[in-house]
């Protein structure tokens, strides 16, 4: 976070600027002010209303008279914020904060209920979507109060000192400015030095927006209804004029606030999508779109309405958790009902909106707050849509299995020679509890699901899923060593002997992926190498974890002969946000120092199938026309490795 003020900021002005001076500052810094207002406004407004309200807040801060113009006949120089900008900024912060609470006086009360500009009819406005980091920051901002959002924006985007932020927030009526500042500091520290870049991204720019139409059919119906209502009102007015005066009726309370027509439709339990029980067996698209609605509470309209309202606007009573990279916004269309029933002492509702799975849970006893969990599942398939976590408890994790799962069992990745154990499943598709992998450093076992698809989907197709703390378990696969003269092998199910042996050495490293939105993890055995002095053979493996949001991370490992099947392998390189070891990055080169039984040190290196030469420079000088390299090397000193591919291109090693 900046620890000093930007040079463009002046101290808080003692007087109100004139209209001309204020207008000049507002026009010059309009995008900056609108972004500030947008960040402070409550996310519960929805992105469309936040965009319009941010513009309205800024456009309404000009003084209503020319009082003060005579004392400031010369406007501030362009390119400097000046006292006028500082005065406008304080007004913007105060008015934006005021939108997150009750009106403080009659004028604010009236202004909230009268039509205001700008207004947009027939269109919805949204800032451009950002990446996973922007979405994660947006969710973090949603979880804190408006005062903390204001403090973060003022510190990061405006470059104000901590004392100045406290002074401004106090002047704006914030009760605990120090607490808001601490929350802002915590948000910024969690993202290192990237906070300013993220807040300056298009995700938070209400001046660069995309447009989408509203619900066209519903708009037509509402127009017709408005016309009919006008006729009825006119008739009722004529009748009331003829009636004797009597006490006015009490106004009807409106629950939930005003919502758009499309959101109201999406949150209507009567409009929930429900697939036929056998839809999965007669379609070419095998994913969540063909899951039928299961569970004994699928007809409980009140429960479904509570679940939908929690998704549409959870409020403070609902604990919300979204997997990394998952938006917490309400569904745009009526979602699909997957399950509604009692599991593990809670009433659970599972919904799917085409991109995300939402799990709503409330205690059966009534004690405790309801919870809403969200996870991305876009482009799911027969494996990644094979199961969803329906409950977690002390006894383990219960899953709701896809309707095409014919057999289910569990096995321990750390015991590759131990047979799988059958897993009981209820008539609604809910499994018996499956033990969770131990958290922390302890890794005595790693339970996984072994599922087999119905032969109506594919013959003899079994696959492994593992719990990584998200709603959707991760799919485990394996790519075997390349065969001589054979084409590159695509990832296959990790159910064979070689796959199980490889995963037994790697399983405990899966704990570092918990809660990060991982879709699938693949172990690619890309090379085999004979070790110096011993003649034993080691396998080079690239473990790639792909997230639902797109980016992936890799870890290159050296799996040497071990005394036990579950002995951990050696990680020699790790890279985040890379295409390496995927179909978009099919070449890899890695190296490490290795100590022989005699105590001598060697440099080991290996490349994937298209590597024809490996060159080492720096502390080690070597050049080998092969896919592997093993040469004596000093224990210390930097070494650069470069590979040459069959097409003549250079390939740097991963680090």
XYZ file of C-alpha atoms in Angstrom:
655
model
C 0.000 0.000 0.000
C 1.200 3.517 -0.642
C 2.568 5.177 2.452
C 2.514 8.687 1.068
C 0.097 10.998 -0.679
C 0.171 11.462 -4.395
C 1.448 14.855 -5.433
C -1.905 15.734 -6.955
C -3.738 15.709 -3.618
C -4.135 18.818 -1.508
C -5.234 19.083 2.073
C -8.890 19.146 2.955
C -10.317 22.531 1.836
C -11.800 24.914 4.347
C -14.404 26.297 1.945
C -16.783 25.019 -0.671
C -15.532 25.674 -4.220
C -17.568 27.573 -6.748
C -19.690 25.840 -9.379
C -17.288 26.542 -12.247
C -14.249 25.401 -10.271
C -16.004 22.263 -9.031
C -17.321 21.432 -12.512
C -13.839 21.734 -14.019
C -12.425 19.332 -11.414
C -15.330 16.915 -11.821
C -15.073 16.774 -15.624
C -11.302 16.331 -15.566
C -11.357 13.534 -12.981
C -14.762 12.033 -13.773
C -13.599 8.406 -14.468
C -11.487 8.460 -11.299
C -14.414 9.641 -9.182
C -16.915 7.198 -10.687
C -14.556 4.266 -10.083
C -14.180 5.425 -6.461
C -17.958 5.560 -5.997
C -18.433 2.159 -7.675
C -15.954 0.489 -5.318
C -17.623 1.946 -2.217
C -21.246 1.209 -3.178
C -22.722 -1.994 -1.721
C -22.280 -4.987 -4.096
C -25.780 -6.106 -3.150
C -27.132 -3.482 -5.551
C -26.023 -5.648 -8.469
C -23.548 -4.520 -11.105
C -26.143 -2.717 -13.278
C -27.492 -0.601 -10.421
C -23.983 0.005 -9.058
C -22.867 1.393 -12.427
C -25.812 3.781 -12.694
C -25.697 4.760 -9.024
C -21.949 5.472 -9.207
C -22.521 7.880 -12.087
C -25.489 9.449 -10.264
C -23.466 9.973 -7.076
C -20.705 11.802 -8.930
C -23.041 13.864 -11.091
C -25.004 15.129 -8.082
C -22.066 16.453 -6.028
C -21.813 19.862 -7.724
C -22.807 22.828 -5.557
C -26.371 23.942 -6.204
C -25.448 27.649 -6.254
C -22.523 29.844 -7.265
C -21.701 30.706 -3.688
C -17.931 30.911 -3.365
C -17.224 31.708 -7.013
C -16.151 35.269 -6.248
C -13.467 34.091 -3.866
C -11.967 31.782 -6.466
C -12.105 33.463 -9.868
C -9.308 31.321 -11.369
C -9.961 27.565 -11.699
C -7.326 25.067 -10.648
C -4.649 24.246 -13.204
C -5.382 21.165 -15.322
C -3.476 18.120 -14.275
C -3.682 18.891 -10.541
C -6.412 17.725 -8.228
C -6.627 20.963 -6.260
C -8.913 21.900 -3.401
C -11.987 21.557 -5.622
C -11.217 17.913 -6.377
C -10.572 17.120 -2.723
C -13.913 18.713 -1.785
C -15.729 16.725 -4.518
C -13.987 13.511 -3.509
C -15.152 13.904 0.088
C -18.727 14.439 -1.107
C -18.533 11.364 -3.347
C -17.241 9.213 -0.496
C -19.914 10.513 1.891
C -22.774 9.997 -0.579
C -21.565 6.535 -1.639
C -21.256 5.451 1.995
C -24.742 6.786 2.642
C -26.155 4.295 0.120
C -25.153 1.420 2.390
C -27.325 2.567 5.288
C -30.543 4.372 6.048
C -31.051 7.944 4.848
C -29.625 10.449 7.305
C -32.091 13.239 6.587
C -35.254 14.012 4.683
C -33.493 15.167 1.513
C -31.602 11.877 1.220
C -34.840 10.015 1.899
C -36.596 11.797 -0.944
C -33.672 11.602 -3.373
C -33.549 7.827 -3.021
C -37.117 7.438 -4.102
C -37.380 9.953 -6.935
C -36.248 9.091 -10.484
C -32.725 10.299 -11.155
C -30.322 10.475 -14.045
C -28.658 8.626 -15.556
C -31.419 6.114 -16.284
C -31.341 3.250 -18.791
C -34.459 1.448 -20.006
C -34.324 -1.902 -21.768
C -30.606 -2.522 -21.196
C -28.407 -3.873 -18.443
C -24.933 -2.376 -17.986
C -21.981 -4.402 -16.707
C -18.269 -3.626 -16.376
C -16.073 -5.922 -18.400
C -15.394 -9.262 -16.737
C -11.921 -9.748 -15.302
C -9.879 -12.807 -14.480
C -9.826 -15.060 -11.460
C -7.838 -12.604 -9.316
C -10.291 -9.776 -10.001
C -13.232 -12.042 -9.182
C -11.567 -13.130 -5.961
C -10.994 -9.497 -4.968
C -14.609 -8.634 -5.840
C -15.798 -11.415 -3.536
C -13.487 -10.201 -0.777
C -14.867 -6.669 -1.170
C -18.393 -8.072 -0.965
C -17.564 -9.604 2.424
C -16.400 -6.368 4.074
C -18.330 -3.190 4.844
C -18.577 -0.093 2.707
C -16.233 1.802 5.043
C -13.472 -0.759 4.475
C -14.042 -0.586 0.714
C -13.758 3.202 0.905
C -10.561 2.975 2.947
C -9.025 0.543 0.449
C -9.912 2.723 -2.545
C -8.623 5.891 -0.878
C -5.364 4.266 0.221
C -4.614 2.370 -2.998
C -6.173 4.365 -5.822
C -6.012 7.830 -4.279
C -2.678 7.261 -2.538
C -3.819 8.935 0.683
C -1.958 8.491 3.953
C -3.612 6.476 6.724
C -4.244 9.573 8.837
C -5.914 11.370 5.949
C -8.150 8.387 5.284
C -9.263 8.286 8.930
C -9.999 12.024 8.833
C -12.057 11.742 5.655
C -14.002 8.713 6.890
C -14.733 10.460 10.179
C -16.027 13.492 8.302
C -18.199 11.147 6.215
C -19.846 9.759 9.361
C -18.028 6.416 9.676
C -18.177 5.241 13.300
C -15.000 3.129 13.264
C -12.575 4.536 10.686
C -9.604 2.802 12.315
C -11.303 -0.591 11.988
C -12.165 0.132 8.361
C -8.553 1.029 7.671
C -7.324 -2.177 9.305
C -9.686 -4.231 7.145
C -8.436 -2.411 4.040
C -4.805 -3.022 4.991
C -5.566 -6.712 5.445
C -7.219 -6.960 2.026
C -4.259 -5.260 0.379
C -1.639 -7.356 2.175
C -3.326 -10.577 1.049
C -2.622 -9.577 -2.570
C 0.904 -8.310 -2.143
C 1.729 -5.458 -4.493
C -1.007 -6.265 -7.011
C -3.892 -4.493 -5.280
C -3.581 -1.250 -7.255
C -3.396 -3.167 -10.545
C -6.464 -5.220 -9.662
C -8.533 -2.224 -8.545
C -7.562 -0.425 -11.741
C -8.747 -3.330 -13.923
C -11.831 -3.129 -16.195
C -13.711 -5.307 -13.662
C -14.056 -2.197 -11.467
C -14.419 0.441 -14.211
C -18.038 1.670 -14.457
C -17.098 3.977 -17.357
C -16.258 1.071 -19.696
C -19.293 -1.185 -19.735
C -20.982 -3.908 -21.743
C -24.697 -3.902 -22.519
C -27.224 -6.714 -22.497
C -31.001 -6.587 -22.999
C -33.378 -7.162 -20.142
C -35.902 -9.987 -20.248
C -37.681 -9.039 -23.506
C -40.777 -11.180 -23.013
C -41.176 -10.086 -19.405
C -40.718 -6.449 -20.499
C -43.557 -6.834 -23.010
C -45.781 -8.395 -20.359
C -44.963 -5.640 -17.891
C -45.765 -2.972 -20.491
C -49.158 -4.518 -21.093
C -49.685 -4.869 -17.363
C -48.734 -1.209 -16.837
C -51.348 -0.144 -19.376
C -54.015 -2.254 -17.734
C -52.973 -0.971 -14.320
C -53.284 2.622 -15.477
C -56.865 1.977 -16.585
C -57.700 0.324 -13.269
C -56.109 3.186 -11.321
C -58.097 5.741 -13.285
C -61.346 3.889 -12.583
C -60.465 3.477 -8.923
C -59.665 7.180 -8.634
C -63.053 8.139 -10.028
C -64.748 5.814 -7.556
C -62.722 7.187 -4.627
C -63.650 10.756 -5.543
C -67.307 9.816 -5.248
C -66.806 8.027 -1.913
C -66.975 9.821 1.456
C -63.632 10.659 3.094
C -62.264 7.965 5.358
C -58.968 7.088 6.966
C -56.278 6.143 4.455
C -55.322 2.462 4.129
C -52.060 1.248 5.631
C -49.324 0.785 3.035
C -48.354 -2.750 2.108
C -44.791 -3.737 2.999
C -42.587 -4.823 0.145
C -40.289 -7.661 1.129
C -36.844 -8.048 -0.318
C -36.619 -4.671 -2.034
C -37.032 -3.946 -5.727
C -35.498 -6.547 -8.014
C -35.249 -6.731 -11.767
C -37.688 -8.819 -13.740
C -35.007 -11.270 -14.820
C -33.749 -11.734 -11.255
C -37.297 -12.234 -9.967
C -37.794 -14.897 -12.608
C -34.497 -16.592 -11.727
C -35.451 -16.716 -8.045
C -38.948 -18.100 -8.573
C -39.046 -21.696 -7.221
C -41.938 -22.511 -9.569
C -39.635 -21.908 -12.546
C -36.776 -24.184 -11.435
C -35.521 -26.429 -14.238
C -35.982 -30.155 -13.672
C -34.612 -32.853 -15.973
C -36.419 -36.122 -16.601
C -35.163 -39.117 -14.639
C -33.798 -40.843 -17.759
C -32.617 -37.753 -19.667
C -28.954 -38.703 -19.091
C -29.314 -41.999 -20.965
C -30.508 -40.457 -24.238
C -28.305 -37.434 -24.865
C -24.901 -36.559 -26.291
C -24.300 -34.016 -23.517
C -23.518 -35.851 -20.294
C -23.126 -33.227 -17.571
C -25.145 -31.430 -14.892
C -27.775 -30.406 -17.448
C -29.205 -33.965 -17.394
C -29.151 -34.528 -13.636
C -32.698 -35.179 -12.395
C -34.040 -33.541 -9.248
C -33.597 -36.013 -6.378
C -34.319 -36.051 -2.654
C -37.447 -36.162 -0.482
C -37.770 -32.329 -0.274
C -37.896 -31.485 -4.002
C -41.550 -30.474 -3.557
C -40.905 -28.215 -0.550
C -41.601 -24.807 -2.094
C -40.729 -22.863 1.064
C -37.311 -24.541 1.322
C -36.565 -23.953 -2.362
C -37.590 -20.318 -2.024
C -35.216 -19.847 0.943
C -32.379 -21.415 -1.020
C -33.003 -19.206 -4.054
C -33.315 -16.055 -1.958
C -30.050 -16.884 -0.229
C -28.396 -17.077 -3.648
C -30.087 -13.926 -4.885
C -29.241 -11.806 -1.842
C -27.825 -13.731 1.123
C -27.657 -10.901 3.618
C -25.722 -11.100 6.855
C -27.591 -14.133 8.191
C -26.199 -16.502 5.527
C -22.566 -17.613 5.503
C -21.353 -17.458 1.888
C -18.293 -19.251 0.565
C -17.216 -19.212 -3.081
C -14.387 -21.284 -4.513
C -11.492 -19.277 -5.938
C -12.515 -17.765 -9.270
C -16.237 -18.319 -8.688
C -18.596 -15.357 -8.910
C -21.167 -15.058 -6.121
C -23.669 -13.107 -8.235
C -27.279 -14.380 -8.459
C -28.229 -16.665 -11.362
C -29.251 -14.941 -14.581
C -31.895 -17.573 -15.417
C -33.886 -20.070 -13.352
C -31.327 -22.682 -12.235
C -31.698 -26.444 -12.348
C -32.700 -28.308 -9.204
C -30.338 -31.202 -8.518
C -31.247 -32.216 -4.972
C -33.317 -31.236 -1.961
C -33.298 -33.369 1.152
C -31.917 -34.016 4.628
C -28.292 -35.170 4.861
C -26.019 -35.315 7.883
C -28.242 -33.243 10.178
C -28.881 -30.489 7.632
C -31.462 -29.710 4.971
C -29.551 -29.357 1.715
C -30.507 -27.905 -1.671
C -28.224 -28.280 -4.692
C -28.763 -25.986 -7.693
C -26.958 -25.516 -11.017
C -27.154 -22.461 -13.270
C -25.106 -23.784 -16.210
C -21.806 -22.407 -14.862
C -21.916 -22.970 -11.118
C -23.172 -25.404 -8.526
C -24.741 -23.806 -5.453
C -25.218 -25.706 -2.200
C -27.634 -24.233 0.346
C -27.735 -25.860 3.783
C -29.637 -25.062 6.957
C -29.521 -27.048 10.226
C -32.462 -29.383 10.786
C -32.540 -28.352 14.447
C -32.860 -24.683 13.546
C -29.728 -23.793 15.539
C -27.010 -22.121 13.519
C -26.878 -19.952 10.433
C -27.660 -21.244 6.941
C -24.747 -21.528 4.529
C -24.332 -21.047 0.795
C -21.380 -22.588 -1.078
C -20.643 -21.852 -4.734
C -18.250 -23.528 -7.166
C -17.603 -23.250 -10.894
C -18.504 -26.250 -13.014
C -18.604 -24.818 -16.551
C -17.751 -27.346 -19.290
C -18.098 -30.281 -16.889
C -18.222 -33.737 -18.446
C -18.966 -37.344 -17.596
C -16.157 -37.393 -14.994
C -16.055 -33.858 -13.571
C -19.854 -33.924 -13.267
C -19.721 -37.377 -11.693
C -20.203 -36.255 -8.087
C -20.864 -33.207 -5.911
C -20.232 -32.784 -2.193
C -23.607 -32.733 -0.462
C -22.431 -32.577 3.163
C -19.327 -32.507 5.336
C -19.215 -33.747 8.911
C -17.048 -35.379 11.500
C -17.713 -38.763 9.950
C -16.534 -37.632 6.499
C -17.856 -36.335 3.200
C -21.092 -37.454 1.571
C -21.448 -37.089 -2.192
C -24.416 -36.919 -4.519
C -23.455 -39.112 -7.468
C -24.411 -38.497 -11.074
C -27.328 -40.631 -12.327
C -25.006 -42.439 -14.767
C -22.771 -43.869 -12.024
C -23.281 -47.640 -11.956
C -20.704 -48.620 -9.324
C -18.960 -46.736 -6.520
C -16.105 -47.640 -4.230
C -13.256 -46.034 -2.320
C -9.559 -46.708 -2.254
C -6.462 -45.287 -0.597
C -3.996 -43.685 -3.018
C -1.160 -44.452 -0.600
C -1.957 -48.173 -0.729
C -1.915 -49.037 -4.445
C -1.903 -52.794 -3.784
C -4.985 -52.691 -1.531
C -8.310 -53.506 -3.251
C -11.030 -50.883 -3.413
C -13.890 -51.050 -0.904
C -17.547 -50.853 -1.931
C -19.323 -47.595 -1.082
C -22.987 -47.674 -0.082
C -25.318 -45.320 -1.993
C -28.916 -44.399 -1.110
C -31.789 -44.588 -3.596
C -31.418 -40.819 -4.106
C -27.741 -41.137 -5.049
C -26.214 -39.972 -1.735
C -23.151 -41.922 -0.623
C -22.193 -43.120 2.815
C -19.542 -40.908 4.502
C -16.101 -41.032 2.875
C -13.160 -40.096 5.136
C -11.507 -36.797 4.263
C -7.775 -36.641 3.576
C -6.039 -35.539 6.757
C -5.412 -31.770 6.878
C -2.026 -30.274 7.613
C 1.236 -32.160 7.386
C -0.193 -35.527 8.393
C -0.681 -37.820 5.412
C -1.257 -41.363 6.578
C -3.873 -42.053 3.884
C -5.532 -40.343 0.929
C -9.051 -41.681 0.278
C -10.450 -41.261 -3.245
C -13.683 -42.195 -5.008
C -13.489 -44.874 -7.676
C -16.591 -44.600 -9.866
C -17.706 -46.557 -12.900
C -20.045 -45.138 -15.527
C -23.080 -46.987 -16.810
C -22.500 -48.948 -19.992
C -25.180 -46.749 -21.566
C -22.553 -43.986 -21.441
C -19.307 -45.838 -22.158
C -18.203 -49.417 -21.656
C -15.870 -50.350 -18.801
C -15.122 -46.740 -17.870
C -13.850 -46.229 -14.316
C -12.276 -43.054 -12.956
C -10.973 -41.490 -9.745
C -12.176 -38.348 -7.948
C -10.613 -36.802 -4.868
C -11.872 -34.218 -2.383
C -9.844 -30.994 -2.330
C -12.208 -29.002 -0.129
C -14.491 -27.713 -2.898
C -18.023 -28.701 -3.886
C -16.759 -30.467 -6.989
C -14.101 -33.154 -6.418
C -11.033 -33.143 -8.673
C -10.541 -35.715 -11.441
C -7.238 -37.644 -11.258
C -5.610 -38.849 -14.496
C -2.289 -40.299 -15.693
C -0.186 -40.010 -18.862
C 2.222 -42.963 -19.242
C 5.786 -42.905 -20.524
C 6.077 -42.386 -24.285
C 6.452 -45.553 -26.322
C 9.148 -45.941 -28.965
C 7.888 -44.530 -32.252
C 4.346 -44.187 -30.880
C 2.413 -40.907 -30.945
C 2.085 -38.846 -27.784
C -0.333 -40.366 -25.311
C -3.270 -38.369 -23.969
C -4.141 -38.453 -20.258
C -6.035 -41.587 -19.274
C -7.886 -42.680 -16.156
C -5.618 -43.261 -13.162
C -6.909 -46.759 -12.491
C -4.104 -48.931 -13.916
C -1.109 -50.319 -12.062
C 1.438 -47.767 -13.351
C -0.953 -44.888 -12.607
C -1.630 -46.095 -9.069
C 2.099 -46.541 -8.407
C 2.792 -42.994 -9.614
C -0.038 -41.432 -7.605
C 1.019 -43.279 -4.434
C 4.252 -41.251 -4.573
C 2.434 -37.964 -5.330
C -0.843 -38.110 -3.371
C 0.269 -36.223 -0.261
C 1.158 -33.159 -2.344
C -2.530 -32.765 -3.258
C -3.100 -31.106 0.109
C -1.504 -27.894 -1.184
C -4.334 -27.598 -3.746
C -7.179 -27.500 -1.212
C -9.764 -24.808 -1.802
C -8.170 -23.462 -4.998
C -10.890 -24.507 -7.452
C -9.011 -27.413 -9.055
C -10.840 -29.263 -11.816
C -8.366 -32.059 -12.674
C -4.845 -33.187 -11.794
C -2.702 -35.226 -14.190
C 0.552 -37.105 -13.568
C 2.554 -37.144 -16.818
C 5.516 -39.515 -16.861
C 7.487 -37.725 -19.579
C 10.915 -39.419 -19.307
C 12.820 -42.301 -17.739
C 16.506 -42.089 -16.820
C 19.218 -44.460 -15.618
C 20.857 -43.173 -12.437
C 24.690 -42.942 -12.288
C 26.618 -45.598 -10.338
C 23.518 -47.621 -9.416
C 22.000 -48.483 -12.796
C 18.536 -48.044 -11.231
C 15.921 -46.220 -13.260
C 14.079 -43.068 -12.171
C 10.963 -41.553 -13.704
C 10.468 -37.865 -14.413
C 6.861 -36.800 -13.774
C 5.101 -33.514 -14.410
C 2.038 -33.065 -12.191
C -0.362 -30.497 -13.634
C -3.368 -29.115 -11.731
C -5.950 -27.347 -13.914
C -8.446 -24.984 -12.325
C -12.050 -24.422 -13.405
C -11.221 -20.814 -14.253
C -8.428 -21.797 -16.711
C -4.928 -21.235 -15.255
C -2.914 -24.244 -14.164
C 0.168 -24.978 -12.091
C 2.809 -27.665 -12.470
C 5.304 -29.484 -10.293
C 8.114 -31.512 -11.918
C 9.131 -34.547 -9.858
C 11.858 -37.142 -9.830
C 10.539 -40.524 -8.729
C 13.499 -42.692 -7.730
C 13.322 -46.304 -6.609
C 11.852 -46.317 -3.108
C 11.705 -48.673 -0.154
C 7.904 -48.326 0.125
C 5.179 -47.713 -2.502
C 4.043 -44.474 -0.815
C 7.451 -42.858 -0.274
C 7.126 -39.223 -1.404
C 8.939 -38.264 -4.575
C 11.232 -35.260 -5.009
C 9.885 -31.984 -6.394
C 12.557 -30.291 -8.539
C 10.558 -27.367 -10.012
C 7.209 -25.618 -9.574
C 5.551 -23.079 -11.874
C 2.186 -21.287 -11.531
C -0.047 -19.946 -14.303
C 1.584 -21.894 -17.105
C 0.502 -23.975 -20.096
C 3.395 -26.420 -19.654
C 2.555 -30.106 -19.421
C -0.800 -29.594 -21.134
C -1.993 -30.009 -24.704
C -1.047 -26.356 -25.215
C 2.435 -26.881 -23.754
C 3.525 -30.358 -24.830
C 7.281 -29.907 -24.301
C 9.088 -29.813 -20.959
C 12.705 -29.874 -19.771
C 13.834 -30.029 -16.142
C 16.957 -30.757 -14.141
C 18.195 -31.213 -10.581
C 21.276 -32.097 -8.597
C 21.392 -35.669 -7.312
C 23.720 -37.333 -4.823
C 24.945 -40.830 -5.646
C 25.471 -43.505 -2.970
C 29.218 -42.781 -3.097
C 28.600 -39.178 -2.073
C 29.392 -37.720 -5.495
C 27.067 -35.077 -6.930
C 25.590 -35.215 -10.432
C 23.439 -32.981 -12.591
C 20.420 -34.899 -13.864
C 18.203 -33.534 -16.620
C 15.466 -34.936 -18.829
C 13.163 -33.683 -21.558
C 9.912 -34.830 -23.118
C 9.643 -36.900 -26.297
C 10.526 -34.131 -28.810
C 13.721 -33.044 -27.021
C 16.781 -34.151 -29.054
C 19.632 -32.326 -27.278
C 20.287 -30.938 -23.775
C 22.907 -28.243 -23.115
C 24.103 -27.122 -19.664
C 25.967 -23.862 -19.035
C 27.118 -22.000 -15.937
C 28.544 -24.056 -13.073
C 28.267 -27.129 -15.326
C 29.294 -27.306 -18.987
C 27.758 -30.234 -20.873
C 26.123 -31.016 -24.191
C 24.316 -34.286 -24.870
C 22.428 -35.370 -28.009
C 19.780 -37.233 -26.045
C 16.591 -36.726 -24.029
C 18.431 -37.236 -20.724
C 21.648 -35.907 -19.217
C 23.705 -37.142 -16.233
C 27.112 -35.505 -15.603
C 29.254 -34.839 -12.517
C 28.523 -31.452 -10.999
C 29.500 -29.309 -8.027
C 26.997 -29.181 -5.210
C 26.545 -25.391 -5.520
C 26.412 -22.934 -8.419
C 23.803 -21.825 -10.945
C 23.215 -23.980 -13.985
C 21.189 -23.050 -17.074
C 19.613 -25.849 -19.083
C 18.422 -25.563 -22.672
C 16.853 -28.193 -24.870
C 16.581 -28.428 -28.635
C 13.380 -29.780 -30.162
C 12.956 -31.829 -33.335
C 11.815 -28.689 -35.179
C 15.020 -26.844 -34.189
C 13.431 -24.556 -31.580
C 15.052 -23.893 -28.209
C 13.296 -25.050 -25.012
C 14.289 -23.519 -21.640
C 14.026 -25.651 -18.532
C 11.336 -25.097 -15.934
C 12.473 -23.741 -12.581
